[in-house]
CSV table of C-alpha atoms and ligand atoms in Angstrom, one decimal:
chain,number,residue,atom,x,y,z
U,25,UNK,CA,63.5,-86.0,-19.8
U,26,UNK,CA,65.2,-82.9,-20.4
U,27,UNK,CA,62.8,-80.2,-19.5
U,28,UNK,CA,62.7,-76.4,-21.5
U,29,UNK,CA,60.4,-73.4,-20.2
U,30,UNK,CA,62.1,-71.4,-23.5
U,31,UNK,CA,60.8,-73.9,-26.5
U,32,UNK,CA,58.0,-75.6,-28.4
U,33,UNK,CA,57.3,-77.8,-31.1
U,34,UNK,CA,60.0,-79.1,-33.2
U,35,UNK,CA,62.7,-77.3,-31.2
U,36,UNK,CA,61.2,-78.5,-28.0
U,37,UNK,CA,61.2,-82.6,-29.4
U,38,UNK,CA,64.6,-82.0,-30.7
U,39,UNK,CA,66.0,-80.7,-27.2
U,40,UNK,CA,64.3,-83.8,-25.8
U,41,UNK,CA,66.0,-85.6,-28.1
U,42,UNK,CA,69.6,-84.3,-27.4
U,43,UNK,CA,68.9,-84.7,-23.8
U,44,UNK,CA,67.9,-88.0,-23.9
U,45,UNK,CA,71.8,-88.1,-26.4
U,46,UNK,CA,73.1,-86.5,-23.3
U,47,UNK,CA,72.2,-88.9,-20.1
U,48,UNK,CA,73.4,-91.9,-22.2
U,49,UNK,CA,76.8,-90.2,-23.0
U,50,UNK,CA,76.7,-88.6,-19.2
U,51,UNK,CA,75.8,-92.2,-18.1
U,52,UNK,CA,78.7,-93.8,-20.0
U,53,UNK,CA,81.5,-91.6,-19.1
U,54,UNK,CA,80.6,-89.5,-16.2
U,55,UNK,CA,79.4,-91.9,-13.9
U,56,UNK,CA,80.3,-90.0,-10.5
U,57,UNK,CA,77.7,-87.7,-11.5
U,58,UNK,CA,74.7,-87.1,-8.7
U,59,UNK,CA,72.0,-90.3,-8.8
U,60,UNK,CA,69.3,-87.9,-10.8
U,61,UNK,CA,70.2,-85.8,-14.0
U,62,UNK,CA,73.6,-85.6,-15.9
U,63,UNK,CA,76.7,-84.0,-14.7
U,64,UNK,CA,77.6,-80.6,-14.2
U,65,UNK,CA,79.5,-80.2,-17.8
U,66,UNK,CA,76.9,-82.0,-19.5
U,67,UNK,CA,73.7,-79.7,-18.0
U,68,UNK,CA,76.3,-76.8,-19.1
U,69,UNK,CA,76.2,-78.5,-22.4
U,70,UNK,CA,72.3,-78.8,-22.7
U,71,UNK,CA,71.9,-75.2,-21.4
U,72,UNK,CA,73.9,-74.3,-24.2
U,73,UNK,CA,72.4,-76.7,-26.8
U,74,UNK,CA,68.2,-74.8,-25.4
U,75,UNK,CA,69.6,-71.6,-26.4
U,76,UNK,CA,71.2,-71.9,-30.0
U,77,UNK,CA,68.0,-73.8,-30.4
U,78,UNK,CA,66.2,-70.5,-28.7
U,79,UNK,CA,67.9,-68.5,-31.6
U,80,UNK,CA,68.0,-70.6,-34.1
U,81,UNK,CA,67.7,-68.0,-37.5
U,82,UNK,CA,65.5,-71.2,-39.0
U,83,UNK,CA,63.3,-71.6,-36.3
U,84,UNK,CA,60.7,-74.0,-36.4
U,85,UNK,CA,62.0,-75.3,-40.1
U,86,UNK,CA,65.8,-75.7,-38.6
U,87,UNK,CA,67.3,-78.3,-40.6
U,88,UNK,CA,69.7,-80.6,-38.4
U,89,UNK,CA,72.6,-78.9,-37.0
U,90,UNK,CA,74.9,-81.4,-38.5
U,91,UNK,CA,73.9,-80.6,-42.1
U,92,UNK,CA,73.8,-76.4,-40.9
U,93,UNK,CA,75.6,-74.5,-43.1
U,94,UNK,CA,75.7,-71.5,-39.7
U,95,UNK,CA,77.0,-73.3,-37.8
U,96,UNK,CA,76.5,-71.6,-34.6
U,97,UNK,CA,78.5,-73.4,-32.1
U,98,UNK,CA,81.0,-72.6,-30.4
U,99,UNK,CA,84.1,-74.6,-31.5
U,100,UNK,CA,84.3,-76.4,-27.8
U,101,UNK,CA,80.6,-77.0,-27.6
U,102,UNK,CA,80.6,-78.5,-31.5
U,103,UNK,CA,83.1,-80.8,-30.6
U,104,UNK,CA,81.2,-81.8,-27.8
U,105,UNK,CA,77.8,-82.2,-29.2
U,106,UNK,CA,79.8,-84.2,-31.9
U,107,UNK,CA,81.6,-86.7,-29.2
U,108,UNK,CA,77.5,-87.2,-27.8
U,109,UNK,CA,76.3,-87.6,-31.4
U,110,UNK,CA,78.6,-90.3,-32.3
U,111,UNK,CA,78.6,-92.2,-29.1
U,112,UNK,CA,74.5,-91.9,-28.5
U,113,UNK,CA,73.0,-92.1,-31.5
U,114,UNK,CA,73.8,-95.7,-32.5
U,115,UNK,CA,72.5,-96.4,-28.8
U,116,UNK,CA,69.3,-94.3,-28.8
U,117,UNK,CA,67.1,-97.0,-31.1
U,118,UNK,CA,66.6,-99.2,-27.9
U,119,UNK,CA,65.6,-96.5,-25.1
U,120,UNK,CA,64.2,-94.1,-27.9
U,121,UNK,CA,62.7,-95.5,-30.6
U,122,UNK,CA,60.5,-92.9,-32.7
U,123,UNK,CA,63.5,-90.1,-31.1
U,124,UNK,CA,66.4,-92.2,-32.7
U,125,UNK,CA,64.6,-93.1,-36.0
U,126,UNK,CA,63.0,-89.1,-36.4
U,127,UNK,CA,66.7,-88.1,-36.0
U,128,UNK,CA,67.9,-90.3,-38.5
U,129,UNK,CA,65.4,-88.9,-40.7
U,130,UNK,CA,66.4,-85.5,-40.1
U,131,UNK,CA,70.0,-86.3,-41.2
U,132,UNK,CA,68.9,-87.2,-44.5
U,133,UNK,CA,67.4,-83.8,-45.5
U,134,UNK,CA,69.6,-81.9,-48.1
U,135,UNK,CA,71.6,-79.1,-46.4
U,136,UNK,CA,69.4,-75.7,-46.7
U,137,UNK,CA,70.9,-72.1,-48.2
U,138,UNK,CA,72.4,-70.0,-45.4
U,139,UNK,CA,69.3,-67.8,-43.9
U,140,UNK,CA,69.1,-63.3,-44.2
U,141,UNK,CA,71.8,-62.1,-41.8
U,142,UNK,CA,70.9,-61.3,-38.3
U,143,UNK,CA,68.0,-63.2,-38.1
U,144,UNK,CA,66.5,-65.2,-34.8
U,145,UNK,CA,63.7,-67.3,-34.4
U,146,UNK,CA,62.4,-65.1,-31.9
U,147,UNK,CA,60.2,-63.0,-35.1
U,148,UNK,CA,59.3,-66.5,-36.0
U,149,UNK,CA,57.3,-66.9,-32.8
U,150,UNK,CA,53.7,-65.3,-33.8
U,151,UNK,CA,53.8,-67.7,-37.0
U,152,UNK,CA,54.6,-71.0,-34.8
Z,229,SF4,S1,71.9,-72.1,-36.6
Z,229,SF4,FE1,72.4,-74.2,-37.3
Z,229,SF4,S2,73.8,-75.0,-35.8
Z,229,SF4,FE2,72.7,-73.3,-34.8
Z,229,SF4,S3,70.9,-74.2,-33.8
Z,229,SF4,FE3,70.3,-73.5,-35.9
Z,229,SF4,S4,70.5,-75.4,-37.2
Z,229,SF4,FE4,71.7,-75.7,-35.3
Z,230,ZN,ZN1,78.2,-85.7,-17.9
């Protein structure tokens, strides 16, 4: 299980969640990869994927980045964490049950407004 010293609550269960996205897709199609863990690319992915999550302007409330109107990817990492969305999710209900189904979930909440300019879930913190 992908492991964060920089999140809790919701951000932390959604970085689980894109980790456990990530060892299927690292499974699948990096398999020379060492025996424990994903890939190189793929651990540079989920470093990546801790910190937008870190500074996240919604914080705690983020909706799901596939509905963000931010979008605060970079173009190379979004098409990335779109290749693992589309091959993981449909094979996340086995292995993950409540992860897979809370995800789906997710993806049905409207898109929220954009959120104040400049702002990171790092003021948030106190409140959470
Ligand atoms: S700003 Fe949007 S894309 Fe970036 S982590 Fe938050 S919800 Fe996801
Ligand atoms: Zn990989």
């Amino acid at each position: 299980m992908a492991v964060s010293e920089l999140l809790s609550g919701k951000l932390l269960y959604e970085f689980r969640t894109i980790g456990a996205m990530v060892e299927i897709y690292c499974r699948a199609h990096h398999p020379l990869k060492p025996s424990k863990g994903v890939c190189v690319s793929c651990q540079e992915f989920l470093t990546y994927a801790e910190t937008r999550l870190d500074r996240c302007p919604y914080g705690q409330g983020k909706p799901t980045c596939n509905k963000c109107p931010v979008h605060c990817y970079k173009p190379h990492m979004k098409q990335k964490a779109r290749e693992i969305m589309l091959y993981s999710g449909p094979r996340m209900l086995l292995p993950h049950p409540i992860m897979a189904i809370k995800h789906l979930l997710a993806e049905r909440q409207p898109a929220p407004g954009k959120p104040p300019e400049g702002v990171s879930n790092r003021h948030l913190r106190k409140l959470s």
